[in-house]
Coordinates of N, CA and C in Angstrom, one line a residue:
X25 N 10.8 1.4 -29.1 CA 9.6 1.1 -28.7 C 9.3 0.3 -27.5
X26 N 8.0 0.1 -27.1 CA 7.9 -0.5 -25.8 C 8.6 -2.0 -26.0
X27 N 8.3 -2.5 -27.2 CA 8.5 -4.0 -27.5 C 10.4 -4.0 -26.7
X28 N 11.2 -2.8 -27.6 CA 12.6 -3.1 -26.9 C 12.5 -3.2 -25.5
X29 N 12.3 -2.0 -25.0 CA 12.1 -2.0 -23.6 C 12.2 -3.6 -22.3
X30 N 10.9 -3.5 -23.0 CA 9.9 -5.2 -22.7 C 11.1 -6.0 -23.0
X31 N 11.7 -6.5 -24.0 CA 13.2 -7.3 -24.6 C 14.1 -7.2 -23.6
X32 N 14.7 -5.6 -23.3 CA 16.1 -5.3 -22.5 C 15.9 -5.5 -21.2
X33 N 14.3 -5.4 -20.7 CA 13.8 -6.0 -19.4 C 14.3 -7.5 -18.8
X34 N 13.5 -8.1 -19.7 CA 13.2 -9.0 -20.0 C 15.1 -10.4 -19.8
X35 N 15.6 -9.4 -20.7 CA 16.8 -9.9 -20.4 C 17.8 -9.9 -18.9
X36 N 17.5 -8.7 -18.7 CA 18.5 -8.6 -17.7 C 17.8 -9.6 -16.5
X37 N 16.5 -9.7 -16.5 CA 15.9 -10.5 -15.5 C 16.4 -11.6 -15.7
X38 N 16.6 -12.1 -16.6 CA 16.5 -13.5 -17.0 C 18.1 -13.9 -16.7
X39 N 19.1 -12.7 -16.7 CA 20.6 -13.0 -16.4 C 21.2 -12.7 -15.1
X40 N 19.5 -12.7 -14.3 CA 19.9 -12.5 -13.1 C 20.2 -10.8 -12.6
X41 N 20.1 -9.8 -13.0 CA 20.7 -8.5 -13.2 C 20.1 -7.6 -12.1
X42 N 21.0 -7.1 -11.4 CA 20.5 -6.1 -10.0 C 20.1 -5.2 -10.6
X43 N 18.2 -5.3 -10.0 CA 18.0 -4.6 -10.5 C 17.5 -2.8 -9.6
X44 N 17.7 -3.3 -8.3 CA 17.9 -2.2 -7.3 C 18.3 -0.3 -8.1
X45 N 18.7 -0.6 -8.6 CA 19.2 1.0 -8.9 C 17.8 1.4 -9.7
X46 N 17.2 0.7 -10.3 CA 15.9 1.2 -10.4 C 14.6 2.1 -9.7
X47 N 15.3 1.8 -8.2 CA 14.1 1.9 -7.4 C 14.7 3.0 -6.3
X48 N 16.0 3.7 -7.0 CA 17.3 4.2 -6.2 C 16.2 5.8 -6.7
X49 N 16.4 6.8 -5.7 CA 16.3 8.3 -6.3 C 17.4 8.6 -6.9
X50 N 16.9 9.3 -7.9 CA 17.6 10.3 -8.7 C 17.2 11.8 -8.8
X51 N 18.3 12.8 -8.8 CA 18.3 14.0 -8.8 C 18.1 14.5 -10.0
X52 N 18.6 14.0 -10.8 CA 18.6 14.5 -12.7 C 17.9 13.0 -13.4
X53 N 17.2 13.5 -14.0 CA 16.4 12.5 -15.4 C 17.8 11.9 -16.3
X54 N 17.8 10.3 -16.2 CA 19.1 10.0 -16.8 C 18.3 9.8 -18.5
X55 N 18.7 11.2 -19.2 CA 18.0 11.8 -20.7 C 18.9 10.4 -21.3
X56 N 19.8 9.9 -21.3 CA 20.8 9.3 -22.0 C 20.3 8.0 -22.0
X57 N 19.2 7.0 -20.9 CA 19.2 6.4 -21.3 C 17.8 5.8 -22.2
X58 N 18.4 5.2 -23.4 CA 17.8 5.5 -24.9 C 16.8 4.5 -24.4
X59 N 16.4 3.4 -23.7 CA 15.3 2.3 -23.3 C 14.4 2.9 -22.8
X60 N 14.4 4.0 -22.3 CA 13.2 4.8 -21.8 C 12.8 6.3 -22.5
X61 N 13.6 6.7 -23.5 CA 13.4 7.6 -24.7 C 12.3 7.9 -25.2
X62 N 11.8 7.0 -25.4 CA 10.5 6.7 -26.4 C 9.2 7.3 -25.6
X63 N 9.3 6.9 -23.9 CA 8.3 7.5 -23.2 C 8.4 8.8 -22.9
X64 N 9.3 9.4 -23.3 CA 9.1 11.1 -22.9 C 9.0 11.3 -21.3
X65 N 9.8 10.4 -20.5 CA 9.5 10.8 -19.3 C 9.8 12.1 -18.1
X66 N 10.7 12.5 -19.1 CA 11.8 14.0 -18.6 C 10.7 14.7 -17.7
X67 N 9.5 14.8 -18.6 CA 8.9 16.3 -17.6 C 7.9 15.4 -16.5
X68 N 7.8 14.1 -16.2 CA 7.0 13.5 -15.2 C 8.1 13.4 -14.0
X69 N 9.8 13.8 -14.0 CA 10.5 13.4 -13.0 C 10.1 14.8 -12.0
X70 N 10.7 14.6 -11.0 CA 11.5 15.6 -9.6 C 12.2 15.1 -9.0
X71 N 13.1 16.1 -8.6 CA 14.1 15.2 -8.1 C 14.2 14.6 -6.7
X72 N 15.0 13.3 -6.8 CA 14.3 12.3 -5.3 C 13.5 11.2 -6.1
X73 N 12.9 11.5 -7.4 CA 12.0 10.2 -7.6 C 12.7 9.1 -8.6
X74 N 12.4 7.8 -7.9 CA 13.5 7.0 -9.0 C 12.9 6.8 -10.5
X75 N 13.8 6.2 -10.9 CA 13.0 5.2 -12.3 C 11.6 4.8 -12.3
X76 N 11.4 3.9 -11.2 CA 10.3 3.3 -10.9 C 9.0 4.1 -11.2
X77 N 9.5 5.4 -9.7 CA 8.2 6.2 -10.0 C 7.6 6.9 -11.0
X78 N 8.6 7.0 -11.5 CA 8.8 7.9 -13.0 C 7.7 7.2 -13.9
X79 N 8.0 5.9 -14.3 CA 7.4 5.2 -15.3 C 5.7 5.0 -15.1
X80 N 5.5 5.0 -13.6 CA 4.5 4.9 -12.6 C 3.9 6.1 -13.0
X81 N 4.1 7.4 -12.9 CA 4.0 8.5 -13.2 C 3.5 8.3 -15.2
X82 N 4.0 7.8 -15.8 CA 3.8 8.0 -17.3 C 2.5 6.8 -17.3
X83 N 2.8 6.0 -16.6 CA 1.7 5.0 -16.7 C 0.1 5.7 -16.3
X84 N -0.3 6.4 -15.2 CA -0.9 6.9 -14.6 C -1.2 8.0 -15.5
X85 N -0.8 8.6 -16.0 CA -1.0 9.8 -17.4 C -1.2 9.2 -18.8
X86 N -0.8 7.6 -19.2 CA -1.3 7.5 -20.0 C -2.8 7.0 -20.2
X87 N -3.1 6.5 -18.7 CA -4.4 6.0 -18.6 C -5.8 6.4 -18.6
X88 N -5.3 8.1 -17.9 CA -6.0 9.1 -17.8 C -6.6 9.3 -19.3
X89 N -5.6 9.6 -20.6 CA -5.9 9.9 -21.5 C -7.0 9.5 -22.5
X90 N -8.2 9.9 -22.6 CA -9.1 9.6 -23.5 C -8.8 8.7 -24.6
X91 N -7.4 8.9 -25.8 CA -7.1 8.4 -26.9 C -5.8 7.4 -26.3
X92 N -5.8 7.2 -24.9 CA -4.5 6.5 -24.5 C -4.0 5.3 -25.1
X93 N -2.4 4.8 -25.3 CA -2.5 3.7 -26.1 C -2.8 2.8 -25.1
X94 N -3.6 1.8 -24.9 CA -3.8 0.7 -24.0 C -2.7 -0.4 -24.4
X95 N -2.4 -0.8 -25.8 CA -1.1 -1.9 -25.5 C 0.2 -1.6 -24.6
X96 N 0.5 0.1 -25.2 CA 1.9 0.6 -24.4 C 1.7 0.7 -22.9
X97 N 0.4 0.7 -22.4 CA -0.1 1.3 -21.4 C 0.7 -0.4 -20.7
X98 N -0.3 -1.4 -21.2 CA 0.0 -2.6 -20.3 C 1.5 -3.1 -20.8
X99 N 2.2 -3.3 -21.5 CA 3.1 -3.2 -21.6 C 4.4 -2.5 -20.8
X100 N 4.3 -1.4 -20.2 CA 5.0 -0.3 -19.5 C 4.3 -1.2 -18.1
X101 N 3.1 -1.5 -17.7 CA 2.8 -1.5 -16.3 C 3.5 -3.6 -15.9
X102 N 3.7 -4.3 -17.5 CA 4.4 -5.5 -17.3 C 5.2 -5.5 -16.8
X103 N 6.3 -4.5 -17.7 CA 8.3 -4.3 -17.0 C 7.9 -4.1 -15.8
X104 N 7.3 -2.7 -15.4 CA 7.2 -2.3 -13.8 C 7.3 -3.5 -12.9
X105 N 5.8 -4.2 -13.0 CA 5.1 -5.5 -12.4 C 7.1 -6.5 -12.1
X106 N 7.2 -7.4 -13.4 CA 8.3 -7.9 -13.3 C 9.6 -7.2 -12.4
X107 N 10.2 -6.0 -12.2 CA 11.3 -5.6 -12.3 C 10.6 -5.7 -11.1
X108 N 9.7 -5.0 -10.3 CA 9.4 -4.9 -8.7 C 9.8 -6.7 -7.8
X109 N 8.7 -7.3 -8.7 CA 8.7 -8.6 -8.0 C 10.0 -9.4 -8.1
X110 N 11.0 -8.8 -8.8 CA 12.4 -9.4 -9.1 C 13.3 -8.2 -7.9
X111 N 13.2 -7.8 -7.3 CA 13.7 -6.4 -6.3 C 14.2 -6.5 -5.7
X112 N 13.1 -7.6 -5.0 CA 13.4 -8.0 -3.3 C 13.2 -7.2 -2.4
X113 N 12.6 -6.1 -2.8 CA 12.5 -5.1 -2.2 C 11.3 -5.1 -1.1
X114 N 11.4 -4.8 0.3 CA 10.2 -4.8 1.3 C 9.8 -4.3 1.2
X115 N 8.3 -4.4 1.4 CA 7.2 -3.2 1.1 C 6.7 -2.9 2.9
X116 N 6.3 -2.4 3.0 CA 6.0 -1.8 4.3 C 5.0 -2.7 5.1
X117 N 3.7 -2.8 4.1 CA 2.5 -3.6 4.3 C 2.2 -5.0 3.9
X118 N 2.0 -5.5 4.7 CA 1.5 -7.3 4.1 C 0.2 -7.1 3.8
X119 N 0.2 -7.9 2.7 CA -1.5 -8.5 2.5 C -2.3 -8.8 3.6
X120 N -3.4 -7.8 3.9 CA -4.6 -8.2 5.0 C -4.1 -7.2 6.1
X121 N -3.2 -6.5 5.8 CA -3.1 -5.5 6.4 C -3.8 -4.3 6.8
X122 N -4.6 -3.7 7.7 CA -5.3 -2.7 7.4 C -4.4 -1.0 7.5
X123 N -5.0 -0.4 6.8 CA -4.3 0.7 6.2 C -5.3 2.1 5.9
X124 N -4.6 2.9 5.9 CA -5.4 4.4 5.1 C -4.7 4.3 4.0
X125 N -5.8 5.1 2.9 CA -5.0 5.0 1.1 C -5.9 6.5 1.1
X126 N -4.4 7.4 0.6 CA -4.8 8.8 0.0 C -5.3 8.9 -1.5
X127 N -7.0 9.6 -1.3 CA -7.3 9.7 -2.6 C -7.5 11.3 -2.8
X128 N -6.2 11.4 -2.7 CA -6.0 12.9 -3.2 C -6.7 13.6 -2.5
X129 N -7.3 14.8 -2.9 CA -8.6 15.6 -2.7 C -10.2 15.3 -1.6
X130 N -10.1 14.0 -1.7 CA -11.0 13.7 -0.7 C -10.8 12.9 0.8
X131 N -9.4 13.1 0.6 CA -8.9 12.8 1.8 C -8.3 11.3 1.9
X132 N -8.5 10.6 2.9 CA -7.7 9.4 3.3 C -9.1 8.2 4.2
X133 N -8.6 7.4 3.1 CA -10.1 6.3 3.3 C -9.6 4.9 4.1
X134 N -10.4 4.3 5.0 CA -9.9 3.1 5.9 C -9.3 2.0 4.4
X135 N -8.6 0.8 4.3 CA -8.9 -0.4 3.5 C -8.2 -1.4 3.7
X136 N -7.7 -2.2 3.2 CA -7.3 -3.6 3.6 C -6.5 -3.9 2.5
X137 N -5.2 -4.1 2.1 CA -4.4 -4.2 1.5 C -4.4 -5.8 0.9
X138 N -4.9 -5.6 -0.3 CA -5.6 -6.8 -0.9 C -4.3 -7.4 -2.1
X139 N -3.4 -6.6 -2.7 CA -2.6 -7.5 -3.3 C -1.4 -6.5 -3.0
X140 N 0.2 -7.2 -3.7 CA 1.4 -6.2 -3.7 C 1.5 -6.4 -5.1
X141 N 2.5 -5.3 -5.6 CA 2.7 -5.1 -6.9 C 2.0 -6.1 -8.1
X142 N 1.2 -4.8 -8.2 CA 0.3 -5.6 -9.4 C 0.2 -4.5 -10.3
X143 N 0.5 -5.1 -11.8 CA 0.9 -3.8 -12.8 C 1.7 -2.7 -12.7
X144 N 2.9 -3.1 -11.4 CA 3.8 -2.0 -10.8 C 3.4 -1.4 -10.1
X145 N 2.1 -1.1 -9.4 CA 2.2 -0.7 -8.2 C 2.7 -1.4 -6.7
X146 N 2.5 -0.6 -5.9 CA 3.3 -1.8 -5.0 C 2.1 -2.2 -4.3
X147 N 1.1 -1.6 -4.1 CA 0.0 -2.0 -3.2 C -1.3 -1.7 -4.1
X148 N -2.3 -2.9 -4.1 CA -3.8 -2.8 -4.4 C -4.5 -2.9 -3.3
X149 N -5.5 -1.9 -2.8 CA -6.0 -2.0 -1.6 C -7.7 -2.1 -1.7
X150 N -8.1 -2.9 -1.5 CA -9.9 -2.9 -0.9 C -10.2 -1.6 0.3
X151 N -10.9 -0.7 -0.6 CA -11.2 -0.1 0.6 C -12.6 -0.1 1.3
X152 N -13.0 0.4 2.2 CA -13.8 0.3 3.6 C -15.2 0.4 2.9
X153 N -15.2 1.3 1.9 CA -16.6 1.1 1.5 C -16.7 0.6 -0.4
X154 N -15.8 -0.5 -0.3 CA -16.3 -1.4 -1.2 C -15.0 -1.4 -2.8
X155 N -14.6 -0.5 -2.7 CA -13.9 -0.5 -4.0 C -12.3 -0.7 -4.0
X156 N -11.8 -0.7 -4.9 CA -10.2 -0.8 -5.1 C -9.2 0.2 -5.4
X157 N -8.6 0.1 -4.9 CA -7.3 1.9 -5.7 C -6.0 1.3 -5.2
X158 N -4.9 1.7 -6.2 CA -4.0 1.4 -5.9 C -2.9 2.5 -5.6
X159 N -1.8 2.3 -4.9 CA -1.2 2.9 -4.3 C -0.1 3.4 -5.2
X160 N 0.4 4.3 -5.6 CA 1.8 4.3 -6.7 C 3.2 4.0 -6.3
X161 N 3.3 4.4 -4.9 CA 4.5 5.0 -4.2 C 4.3 4.2 -2.9
X162 N 5.2 3.3 -1.9 CA 5.1 2.4 -0.8 C 5.8 3.5 0.3
X163 N 4.9 4.8 0.2 CA 5.2 5.8 1.2 C 3.7 6.7 1.9
X164 N 4.2 7.3 2.8 CA 3.1 7.8 3.8 C 2.7 8.8 3.1
X165 N 3.1 9.3 1.9 CA 2.2 10.7 1.2 C 0.8 9.4 0.4
X166 N 1.1 8.4 0.1 CA 0.0 7.6 -0.5 C -0.7 6.5 0.4
X167 N -0.2 6.0 1.5 CA -0.7 5.1 2.4 C 0.1 4.8 3.5
X168 N -0.7 4.7 4.7 CA -0.1 5.0 5.4 C -1.2 4.0 7.0
X169 N -0.4 3.8 8.4 CA -0.9 3.0 9.3 C -2.0 4.5 9.8
X170 N -3.3 4.1 10.3 CA -4.3 4.7 10.4 C -3.6 5.3 11.9
X171 N -4.1 6.2 12.2 CA -4.3 6.8 13.7 C -5.2 6.0 14.5
X172 N -4.8 5.7 15.7 CA -5.9 4.5 16.3 C -6.2 5.6 17.8
X173 N -7.5 4.5 17.5 CA -8.4 5.5 19.0 C -7.7 5.6 20.0
X174 N -7.2 4.2 20.5 CA -7.2 4.0 21.9 C -5.8 3.7 22.1
X175 N -5.3 4.3 23.5 CA -3.9 3.9 23.7 C -3.3 3.1 24.6
X176 N -2.2 2.7 24.5 CA -2.0 1.4 25.6 C -2.5 2.0 27.2
X177 N -3.3 0.9 28.2 CA -3.7 0.8 29.1 C -5.2 1.6 29.3
X178 N -5.6 2.2 28.1 CA -6.8 2.5 27.9 C -7.9 1.1 27.7
X179 N -9.2 1.1 28.7 CA -10.0 0.2 29.4 C -10.8 0.1 28.4
X180 N -11.1 -1.0 27.6 CA -12.5 -0.8 26.1 C -13.1 -2.4 26.4
X181 N -14.0 -2.4 25.5 CA -14.7 -3.7 25.2 C -14.7 -4.1 24.1
X182 N -14.5 -5.5 23.8 CA -14.0 -6.4 22.7 C -15.7 -7.4 22.3
X183 N -15.9 -7.1 20.7 CA -16.8 -7.9 20.2 C -16.5 -9.1 20.6
X184 N -17.4 -9.9 21.1 CA -16.8 -11.3 20.7 C -18.2 -12.6 20.7
X185 N -18.6 -12.4 19.2 CA -19.7 -13.3 19.4 C -21.2 -12.3 19.4
X186 N -21.8 -12.9 20.7 CA -23.0 -11.5 20.7 C -22.8 -10.7 21.8
X187 N -21.7 -11.1 22.4 CA -21.5 -10.3 23.7 C -20.3 -9.2 23.8
X188 N -20.0 -8.2 24.5 CA -19.4 -7.3 24.5 C -18.3 -7.5 26.1
X189 N -16.9 -8.0 25.9 CA -16.4 -8.7 26.8 C -15.2 -7.2 27.2
X190 N -15.1 -7.0 28.7 CA -13.9 -6.0 29.0 C -12.5 -5.9 28.5
X191 N -11.7 -5.1 28.9 CA -10.2 -5.7 28.9 C -9.6 -4.2 28.4
X192 N -8.5 -4.8 28.2 CA -7.3 -3.2 28.2 C -6.4 -3.8 27.4
X193 N -6.1 -2.6 26.5 CA -5.3 -2.3 25.8 C -3.9 -2.8 26.3
X194 N -3.3 -3.7 25.4 CA -1.9 -3.7 26.2 C -0.6 -3.2 24.7
X195 N -0.8 -3.5 23.8 CA 0.0 -3.3 23.1 C -1.5 -2.5 21.4
X196 N -0.3 -1.6 21.2 CA -0.6 -1.5 19.3 C 0.1 -1.8 18.6
X197 N -0.8 -2.0 17.8 CA 0.3 -2.8 16.1 C 1.5 -3.9 16.8
X198 N 0.8 -5.0 17.7 CA 1.8 -6.0 17.8 C 2.0 -7.0 16.5
X199 N 1.6 -7.1 15.8 CA 2.1 -8.1 14.9 C 1.6 -7.3 13.6
X200 N 2.6 -6.9 12.6 CA 2.1 -6.5 11.0 C 0.9 -5.8 11.1
X201 N -0.3 -6.2 10.6 CA -1.2 -4.7 10.3 C -2.2 -4.7 11.4
X202 N -2.1 -5.8 12.4 CA -3.4 -5.8 13.6 C -3.2 -4.3 14.6
X203 N -4.1 -3.8 14.6 CA -4.0 -2.5 15.2 C -3.9 -2.4 16.8
X204 N -4.6 -3.5 17.5 CA -4.6 -3.8 18.8 C -4.5 -5.2 19.7
X205 N -3.2 -5.0 20.6 CA -3.4 -6.6 21.6 C -4.3 -5.9 22.7
X206 N -5.5 -7.0 23.2 CA -6.3 -6.6 24.6 C -5.9 -7.7 25.1
X207 N -6.1 -7.6 27.0 CA -5.7 -8.3 27.7 C -7.8 -8.5 28.9
X208 N -8.0 -9.3 27.9 CA -9.2 -9.4 28.6 C -9.4 -9.9 29.9
X209 N -11.0 -9.0 30.8 CA -11.1 -9.5 32.1 C -11.4 -10.8 32.5
X210 N -12.2 -11.6 30.9 CA -13.0 -13.2 31.6 C -11.5 -13.7 30.7
X211 N -11.3 -14.7 31.4 CA -10.4 -15.5 30.3 C -10.9 -16.8 30.1
X212 N -12.2 -17.0 30.2 CA -12.8 -18.8 29.4 C -12.2 -18.8 28.4
X213 N -12.3 -17.5 27.5 CA -12.1 -17.8 26.0 C -11.1 -17.3 25.6
X214 N -9.6 -17.2 26.0 CA -8.6 -17.3 26.1 C -8.6 -15.8 26.6
X215 N -6.7 -15.3 27.2 CA -6.7 -14.1 27.4 C -6.7 -12.9 27.0
X216 N -6.1 -13.3 25.8 CA -5.6 -12.3 24.9 C -7.0 -12.1 23.9
X217 N -7.2 -10.8 23.2 CA -7.7 -10.6 21.7 C -7.1 -10.0 21.1
X218 N -7.1 -10.0 19.5 CA -6.5 -8.9 18.9 C -7.8 -8.8 17.8
X219 N -7.5 -7.1 17.6 CA -8.3 -6.4 16.9 C -7.9 -6.6 15.7
X220 N -8.8 -6.8 14.4 CA -8.5 -6.7 12.8 C -8.3 -5.3 12.5
X221 N -9.3 -4.3 12.8 CA -9.5 -2.9 12.7 C -10.2 -2.5 13.6
X222 N -9.8 -0.8 13.6 CA -9.8 0.1 14.8 C -11.8 0.9 14.4
X223 N -12.4 -0.3 14.5 CA -14.2 -0.3 14.2 C -14.8 0.0 15.6
X224 N -16.0 0.5 15.7 CA -16.6 0.4 16.9 C -17.6 -0.7 16.6
X225 N -17.7 -1.6 16.0 CA -18.3 -2.6 16.0 C -17.6 -3.8 16.4
X226 N -16.5 -3.6 16.7 CA -15.5 -4.4 17.0 C -14.9 -4.4 18.6
X227 N -14.4 -2.8 18.5 CA -14.0 -2.3 19.7 C -14.8 -1.2 20.1
X228 N -15.6 -0.6 21.2 CA -15.2 0.3 21.9 C -15.0 0.5 23.2
X229 N -15.2 2.2 23.5 CA -14.4 2.6 24.7 C -15.6 1.7 26.1
X230 N -14.6 1.2 27.4 CA -15.6 0.7 28.4 C -16.7 1.2 28.5
X231 N -18.1 0.9 28.6 CA -18.8 1.6 29.6 C -19.3 1.4 31.1
X232 N -18.6 2.4 31.9 CA -18.6 1.8 33.3 C -20.2 1.6 33.8

């Protein structure tokens, strides 16, 4: 049962067990893993998926059912979150990083990482249009760095207060999730300018 799974995981975590194998890719589903047998996850496994990914698939499937077992889904989500937080796995993006999230057939939408490891999902993302989504796996299939408009050496204008200040792009992705570092032509308010987003309201091509 889900209670048994939760109990087993809690005991493993309390004992300081290494949970990294839970995140390693598997070519075959471990049908003899009795703690997960009640989930009937084998149909949700594809070669190369980890058990973490399989259980996330189960969680997504459960929450899409009209008559889904909310208690079961909540327990599985709690187990995934606990395992993830104890794993020590370093995610590619930090809270506050500007990224793009895949919305499936609706394409890619820009957003900001709001949280890490929520309900077992590596990322909770606040999209540019004002809603939240979760990235189920930390891979370019679901979350990626946006393609930037300007290259190193391009002449641009930065929005500073009510003025536009000219400068030159010197770095792309200089620090974590910041898209640009720009050296300004006017140094009165500081030589460098960093842009948190690649948006026209913050940064545009220099108008000669």
